């Protein structure tokens, strides 16, 4: 089964169509079967690159929507099961985790790579963390799409990427829960 993703130009790299089609078909089967526990790990999925494959940006946008759909369904199931308290507990747990990072001094919010290796620009990450802080304080709200698309410049002595990426994942989860409540 093929899905209507645009292809990259013949000499440009894109995702291998058969890999994407297979993953989308598996995801659709899980969605239609209502087996929310079997949700594929969409954010961790990697596809083979090949010239003329599916457009990377189009597939990534579709995967973002797919992830949001699965998250909304999973969270709605929790609410339908009368487990609002569990959801509120998770929301509070996420807020405590995020506030713990936000309250750290600028340029010391995450571990650094040292000057031999590159990590995310501490200055840029700190600006992002300030935006998260504003969101947590009830100010300007962040969207899941804006958080997903945040990019940081690689810098020597920058923040360890895996720690920042986990922080971003928690921010996304928080926003998804807030949407349902």
XYZ file of N, CA and C in Angstrom:
543
model
N 0.848 -1.174 0.000
C 0.000 0.000 0.000
C 0.888 1.230 0.000
N 0.630 2.155 -0.883
C 1.419 3.372 -0.974
C 0.609 4.547 -0.431
N 1.302 5.507 0.166
C 0.652 6.682 0.735
C 1.076 7.901 -0.070
N 0.230 8.905 -0.139
C 0.485 10.041 -1.038
C 1.475 11.072 -0.497
N 2.702 10.658 -0.290
C 3.730 11.607 0.116
C 4.450 12.096 -1.131
N 4.773 13.368 -1.179
C 5.547 13.852 -2.330
C 6.963 13.277 -2.279
N 7.540 13.133 -3.429
C 8.903 12.618 -3.522
C 9.891 13.780 -3.571
N 11.081 13.522 -3.054
C 12.178 14.474 -3.191
C 12.600 14.488 -4.662
N 13.339 15.497 -5.058
C 13.859 15.537 -6.417
C 14.742 14.307 -6.633
N 14.840 13.831 -7.868
C 15.583 12.593 -8.138
C 17.017 12.558 -7.601
N 17.684 13.712 -7.510
C 19.068 13.727 -7.030
C 19.177 14.111 -5.549
N 18.044 14.270 -4.864
C 18.034 14.633 -3.445
C 17.614 13.438 -2.603
N 18.137 13.397 -1.376
C 17.791 12.297 -0.483
C 16.405 12.492 0.116
N 15.715 11.375 0.245
C 14.412 11.323 0.900
C 14.298 9.986 1.605
N 13.206 9.808 2.317
C 12.998 8.537 3.019
C 12.598 7.450 2.031
N 13.119 6.263 2.257
C 12.816 5.123 1.397
C 11.311 4.841 1.470
N 10.608 4.936 0.343
C 9.148 4.791 0.357
C 8.642 3.491 0.990
N 9.279 2.382 0.707
C 8.775 1.116 1.263
C 8.880 1.096 2.787
N 9.935 1.705 3.351
C 10.076 1.770 4.812
C 8.968 2.624 5.422
N 8.715 3.765 4.815
C 7.684 4.675 5.329
C 6.310 4.028 5.194
N 6.024 3.464 4.018
C 4.720 2.837 3.794
C 4.469 1.717 4.799
N 5.494 0.924 5.066
C 5.357 -0.185 6.028
C 5.062 0.347 7.431
N 5.781 1.376 7.845
C 5.571 1.944 9.182
C 4.189 2.573 9.309
N 3.761 3.294 8.302
C 2.436 3.923 8.325
C 1.352 2.846 8.355
N 1.520 1.800 7.582
C 0.532 0.706 7.568
C 0.462 0.030 8.942
N 1.609 -0.210 9.561
C 1.627 -0.809 10.904
C 0.945 0.118 11.910
N 1.235 1.395 11.827
C 0.641 2.373 12.739
C -0.868 2.444 12.549
N -1.305 2.420 11.306
C -2.739 2.444 11.009
C -3.425 1.201 11.587
N -2.777 0.042 11.456
C -3.352 -1.189 11.998
C -3.481 -1.104 13.523
N -2.469 -0.558 14.184
C -2.522 -0.394 15.639
C -3.641 0.569 16.004
N -3.740 1.658 15.287
C -4.771 2.659 15.571
C -6.168 2.054 15.407
N -6.386 1.320 14.307
C -7.696 0.732 14.036
C -8.044 -0.406 14.987
N -7.031 -1.044 15.548
C -7.279 -2.154 16.479
C -7.521 -1.660 17.898
N -7.326 -0.361 18.124
C -7.489 0.233 19.455
C -6.518 -0.331 20.487
N -5.402 -0.868 20.047
C -4.383 -1.387 20.961
C -3.408 -0.258 21.290
N -3.842 0.635 22.132
C -3.041 1.819 22.442
C -1.711 1.435 23.082
N -1.678 0.306 23.778
C -0.421 -0.127 24.402
C 0.616 -0.536 23.361
N 0.175 -0.805 22.142
C 1.086 -1.245 21.083
C 1.535 -0.087 20.189
N 1.362 1.140 20.656
C 1.729 2.311 19.852
C 3.220 2.256 19.520
N 3.550 2.417 18.255
C 4.964 2.433 17.885
C 5.641 3.696 18.433
N 6.931 3.610 18.658
C 7.676 4.763 19.155
C 7.992 5.664 17.967
N 7.074 6.544 17.684
C 7.134 7.361 16.477
C 8.343 8.286 16.463
N 8.630 8.901 17.594
C 9.715 9.886 17.637
C 11.080 9.240 17.430
N 11.198 7.973 17.749
C 12.488 7.287 17.616
C 12.655 6.589 16.266
N 11.623 6.608 15.435
C 11.658 5.891 14.166
C 12.640 6.545 13.202
N 13.456 5.719 12.581
C 14.405 6.187 11.571
C 14.155 5.426 10.282
N 14.274 6.114 9.178
C 14.076 5.508 7.868
C 15.361 5.585 7.066
N 15.535 4.632 6.176
C 16.665 4.636 5.255
C 16.500 5.798 4.281
N 17.595 6.444 3.963
C 17.565 7.542 2.990
C 17.967 7.016 1.616
N 17.282 7.506 0.595
C 17.653 7.167 -0.777
C 17.287 8.335 -1.689
N 17.984 8.444 -2.788
C 17.707 9.526 -3.737
C 16.305 9.361 -4.312
N 15.577 10.480 -4.337
C 14.231 10.473 -4.896
C 13.183 9.859 -3.983
N 13.532 9.586 -2.736
C 12.570 9.011 -1.795
C 11.514 10.025 -1.400
N 10.704 9.638 -0.423
C 9.667 10.560 0.056
C 10.302 11.797 0.679
N 9.648 12.920 0.505
C 10.083 14.187 1.085
C 10.187 14.047 2.605
N 11.359 14.358 3.142
C 11.601 14.219 4.578
C 10.651 15.115 5.371
N 10.482 16.348 4.944
C 9.633 17.271 5.700
C 8.170 16.831 5.679
N 7.692 16.304 4.561
C 6.301 15.855 4.479
C 6.061 14.646 5.377
N 6.984 13.707 5.369
C 6.831 12.518 6.214
C 6.947 12.906 7.682
N 7.904 13.759 8.016
C 8.058 14.183 9.412
C 6.805 14.897 9.918
N 6.195 15.722 9.079
C 4.953 16.411 9.473
C 3.830 15.400 9.716
N 3.748 14.396 8.860
C 2.724 13.358 9.035
C 2.974 12.562 10.315
N 4.239 12.281 10.618
C 4.559 11.549 11.839
C 4.231 12.367 13.079
N 4.425 13.688 13.019
C 4.051 14.554 14.133
C 2.546 14.471 14.384
N 1.757 14.536 13.318
C 0.297 14.434 13.458
C -0.097 13.064 13.997
N 0.578 12.031 13.517
C 0.296 10.676 13.988
C 0.590 10.551 15.479
N 1.709 11.101 15.906
C 2.065 11.063 17.317
C 1.019 11.802 18.159
N 0.582 12.961 17.692
C -0.440 13.727 18.409
C -1.750 12.961 18.500
N -2.114 12.290 17.422
C -3.354 11.517 17.403
C -3.295 10.374 18.407
N -2.192 9.652 18.415
C -2.043 8.555 19.378
C -2.033 9.082 20.812
N -1.349 10.182 21.043
C -1.284 10.748 22.398
C -2.672 11.183 22.859
N -3.416 11.842 21.996
C -4.764 12.291 22.360
C -5.660 11.106 22.668
N -5.557 10.057 21.865
C -6.387 8.869 22.104
C -6.005 8.204 23.424
N -4.712 8.078 23.671
C -4.252 7.451 24.914
C -4.717 8.260 26.124
N -4.585 9.559 26.061
C -4.988 10.411 27.172
C -6.507 10.408 27.359
N -7.243 10.376 26.263
C -8.706 10.322 26.364
C -9.154 9.014 26.997
N -8.445 7.940 26.698
C -8.765 6.648 27.333
C -8.568 6.715 28.839
N -7.531 7.387 29.272
C -7.285 7.542 30.706
C -8.454 8.296 31.337
N -8.899 9.358 30.683
C -10.037 10.127 31.196
C -11.318 9.300 31.200
N -11.550 8.564 30.113
C -12.755 7.738 30.003
C -12.787 6.637 31.056
N -11.610 6.195 31.481
C -11.525 5.149 32.505
C -11.690 5.725 33.909
N -11.970 7.020 33.975
C -12.182 7.650 35.276
C -10.899 7.854 36.059
N -9.790 7.992 35.357
C -8.491 8.137 36.009
C -7.960 9.562 35.880
N -8.846 10.518 36.059
C -8.454 11.916 35.994
C -7.361 12.225 37.011
N -7.477 11.645 38.192
C -6.462 11.887 39.226
C -5.084 11.426 38.774
N -5.023 10.297 38.075
C -3.735 9.810 37.561
C -3.145 10.796 36.559
N -4.016 11.340 35.718
C -3.557 12.297 34.718
C -3.086 13.595 35.378
N -3.819 14.044 36.370
C -3.418 15.251 37.098
C -2.107 15.018 37.860
N -1.942 13.809 38.415
C -0.688 13.471 39.091
C 0.481 13.518 38.107
N 0.282 12.968 36.898
C 1.341 12.986 35.889
C 1.653 14.420 35.467
N 0.623 15.234 35.327
C 0.825 16.636 34.969
C 1.650 17.351 36.037
N 1.317 17.131 37.288
C 2.075 17.753 38.380
C 3.500 17.235 38.442
N 3.671 15.943 38.198
C 5.013 15.348 38.182
C 5.872 15.990 37.086
N 5.287 16.181 35.909
C 6.011 16.820 34.807
C 6.368 18.255 35.156
N 5.436 18.970 35.759
C 5.711 20.363 36.138
C 6.859 20.437 37.134
N 6.886 19.533 38.103
C 7.972 19.523 39.089
C 9.304 19.255 38.401
N 9.327 18.276 37.491
C 10.564 17.966 36.753
C 11.045 19.163 35.944
N 10.127 19.790 35.223
C 10.496 20.912 34.365
C 10.926 22.126 35.175
N 10.198 22.432 36.242
C 10.553 23.572 37.086
C 11.933 23.358 37.698
N 12.260 22.115 38.037
C 13.584 21.819 38.575
C 14.702 22.249 37.631
N 14.501 22.048 36.334
C 15.495 22.488 35.338
C 15.442 23.990 35.119
N 14.235 24.510 35.039
C 14.045 25.931 34.753
C 14.684 26.796 35.828
N 14.615 26.367 37.075
C 15.115 27.181 38.183
C 16.630 27.132 38.342
N 17.293 26.263 37.607
C 18.755 26.231 37.664
C 19.316 27.494 37.023
N 20.512 27.889 37.437
C 21.097 29.106 36.850
C 21.365 28.941 35.347
N 21.242 30.036 34.625
C 21.527 30.031 33.186
C 22.941 29.502 32.954
N 23.086 28.783 31.859
C 24.348 28.161 31.431
C 24.761 26.980 32.304
N 23.891 26.611 33.274
C 24.177 25.461 34.131
C 22.944 24.566 34.282
N 22.037 24.652 33.322
C 20.767 23.922 33.428
C 20.898 22.447 33.059
N 21.901 22.134 32.261
C 22.153 20.754 31.843
C 23.653 20.513 31.904
N 24.052 19.258 31.852
C 25.484 18.940 31.788
C 26.038 19.445 30.469
N 27.336 19.757 30.463
C 27.972 20.218 29.227
C 28.881 19.130 28.675
N 29.212 19.263 27.406
C 30.007 18.254 26.711
C 31.496 18.425 26.937
N 31.931 19.535 27.503
C 33.354 19.840 27.562
C 33.732 20.507 26.244
N 34.952 20.975 26.146
C 35.315 21.742 24.960
C 35.798 20.902 23.789
N 35.914 19.600 23.979
C 36.327 18.740 22.870
C 35.127 18.401 21.985
N 33.992 18.196 22.595
C 32.796 17.767 21.864
C 31.801 18.909 21.690
N 30.909 18.694 20.755
C 29.860 19.684 20.503
C 28.570 19.245 21.182
N 27.823 20.235 21.624
C 26.494 20.032 22.182
C 25.632 21.189 21.727
N 24.440 21.273 22.273
C 23.552 22.373 21.918
C 24.038 23.672 22.545
N 23.903 24.756 21.806
C 24.273 26.086 22.287
C 23.576 26.366 23.617
N 24.368 26.634 24.643
C 23.783 26.894 25.965
C 22.910 28.142 25.936
N 23.344 29.151 25.227
C 22.579 30.394 25.155
C 21.202 30.146 24.522
N 21.169 29.422 23.410
C 19.909 29.156 22.708
C 18.993 28.265 23.544
N 19.558 27.253 24.192
C 18.754 26.376 25.034
C 18.187 27.165 26.213
N 18.994 28.036 26.797
C 18.507 28.843 27.922
C 17.353 29.757 27.504
N 17.389 30.277 26.280
C 16.270 31.080 25.771
C 15.020 30.206 25.677
N 15.176 28.993 25.172
C 14.054 28.054 25.082
C 13.511 27.725 26.472
N 14.401 27.463 27.414
C 13.991 27.145 28.784
C 13.218 28.323 29.388
N 13.610 29.544 29.071
C 12.877 30.727 29.551
C 11.457 30.739 28.977
N 11.303 30.311 27.731
C 9.967 30.223 27.134
C 9.130 29.156 27.838
N 9.763 28.046 28.185
C 9.070 26.994 28.938
C 8.636 27.538 30.294
N 9.508 28.304 30.930
C 9.188 28.901 32.222
C 7.963 29.814 32.108
N 7.916 30.620 31.065
C 6.761 31.494 30.831
C 5.492 30.670 30.672
N 5.593 29.578 29.930
C 4.454 28.676 29.744
C 3.996 28.112 31.093
N 4.938 27.646 31.882
C 4.609 27.050 33.181
C 3.999 28.068 34.135
N 4.418 29.324 33.999
C 3.900 30.386 34.867
C 2.548 30.922 34.402
N 2.011 30.349 33.321
C 0.701 30.781 32.840
C 0.760 31.902 31.823
N 1.944 32.237 31.363
C 2.098 33.285 30.352
C 1.840 32.733 28.962
N 2.602 33.219 27.994
C 2.439 32.788 26.603
C 2.561 31.271 26.502
N 1.537 30.675 25.914
C 1.502 29.219 25.784
C 2.324 28.767 24.585
N 2.952 27.627 24.750
C 3.744 27.036 23.680
C 2.902 25.978 22.974
N 3.141 25.780 21.692
C 2.460 24.718 20.963
C 3.401 23.527 20.827
N 2.807 22.360 20.677
C 3.607 21.149 20.492
C 4.477 21.292 19.243
N 3.907 21.831 18.182
C 4.675 21.992 16.936
C 5.881 22.900 17.125
N 5.692 23.990 17.842
C 6.813 24.913 18.069
C 7.906 24.238 18.887
N 7.520 23.450 19.862
C 8.514 22.754 20.694
C 9.240 21.704 19.864
N 8.501 20.967 19.059
C 9.125 19.925 18.226
C 10.126 20.512 17.234
N 9.848 21.690 16.751
C 10.670 22.266 15.689
C 11.812 23.148 16.190
N 11.976 23.221 17.496
C 13.049 24.051 18.037
C 14.402 23.445 17.607
N 15.283 24.314 17.166
C 16.614 23.896 16.724
C 17.666 24.682 17.491
N 18.745 24.006 17.800
C 19.846 24.643 18.509
C 21.124 24.461 17.709
N 21.956 25.483 17.716
C 23.236 25.439 17.017
C 24.217 24.564 17.793
N 24.935 23.686 17.104
C 25.963 22.903 17.796
C 27.141 23.806 18.186
N 27.582 23.675 19.413
C 28.701 24.485 19.924
C 29.607 23.607 20.777
N 30.883 23.904 20.726
C 31.819 23.217 21.634
C 31.473 23.623 23.060
N 31.451 22.638 23.941
C 31.130 22.920 25.331
C 29.656 23.189 25.558
N 28.829 22.807 24.587
C 27.393 23.034 24.713
C 26.751 22.019 25.654
N 25.462 22.168 25.822
C 24.703 21.238 26.654
C 24.649 19.866 25.993
N 24.638 18.825 26.810
C 24.530 17.451 26.324
C 23.176 17.297 25.625
N 23.213 16.896 24.374
C 22.010 16.833 23.554
C 20.955 15.906 24.122
N 21.342 14.747 24.614
C 20.357 13.780 25.108
C 19.570 14.336 26.291
N 20.208 15.112 27.153
C 19.491 15.699 28.293
C 18.488 16.748 27.823
N 18.901 17.583 26.889
C 18.001 18.614 26.366
C 16.844 17.950 25.615
N 17.141 16.912 24.832
C 16.091 16.213 24.092
C 15.063 15.588 25.039
N 15.521 15.025 26.155
C 14.584 14.474 27.149
C 13.722 15.576 27.749
N 14.307 16.719 28.020
C 13.568 17.871 28.530
C 12.477 18.260 27.531
N 12.839 18.314 26.252
C 11.872 18.657 25.207
C 10.742 17.636 25.170
N 11.072 16.359 25.286
C 10.044 15.308 25.313
C 9.059 15.531 26.455
N 9.570 15.916 27.617
C 8.708 16.159 28.781
C 7.823 17.384 28.553
N 8.362 18.407 27.911
C 7.565 19.601 27.600
C 6.427 19.221 26.651
N 6.729 18.413 25.648
C 5.702 17.967 24.700
C 4.617 17.180 25.429
N 5.026 16.256 26.294
C 4.045 15.465 27.048
C 3.165 16.369 27.905
N 3.763 17.349 28.552
C 3.012 18.298 29.376
C 1.952 19.026 28.553
N 2.347 19.536 27.398
C 1.426 20.288 26.550
C 0.296 19.381 26.045
N 0.635 18.135 25.701
C -0.384 17.196 25.237
C -1.420 16.926 26.338
N -0.961 16.780 27.561
C -1.890 16.550 28.678
C -2.736 17.798 28.909
N -2.116 18.962 28.852
C -2.863 20.208 29.047
C -3.963 20.373 28.013
N -3.716 19.936 26.778
C -4.715 20.032 25.723
C -5.963 19.203 26.047
N -5.752 18.030 26.638
C -6.862 17.123 26.933
C -7.677 17.607 28.127
N -7.017 18.256 29.058
C -7.717 18.686 30.286
C -8.498 19.920 30.088
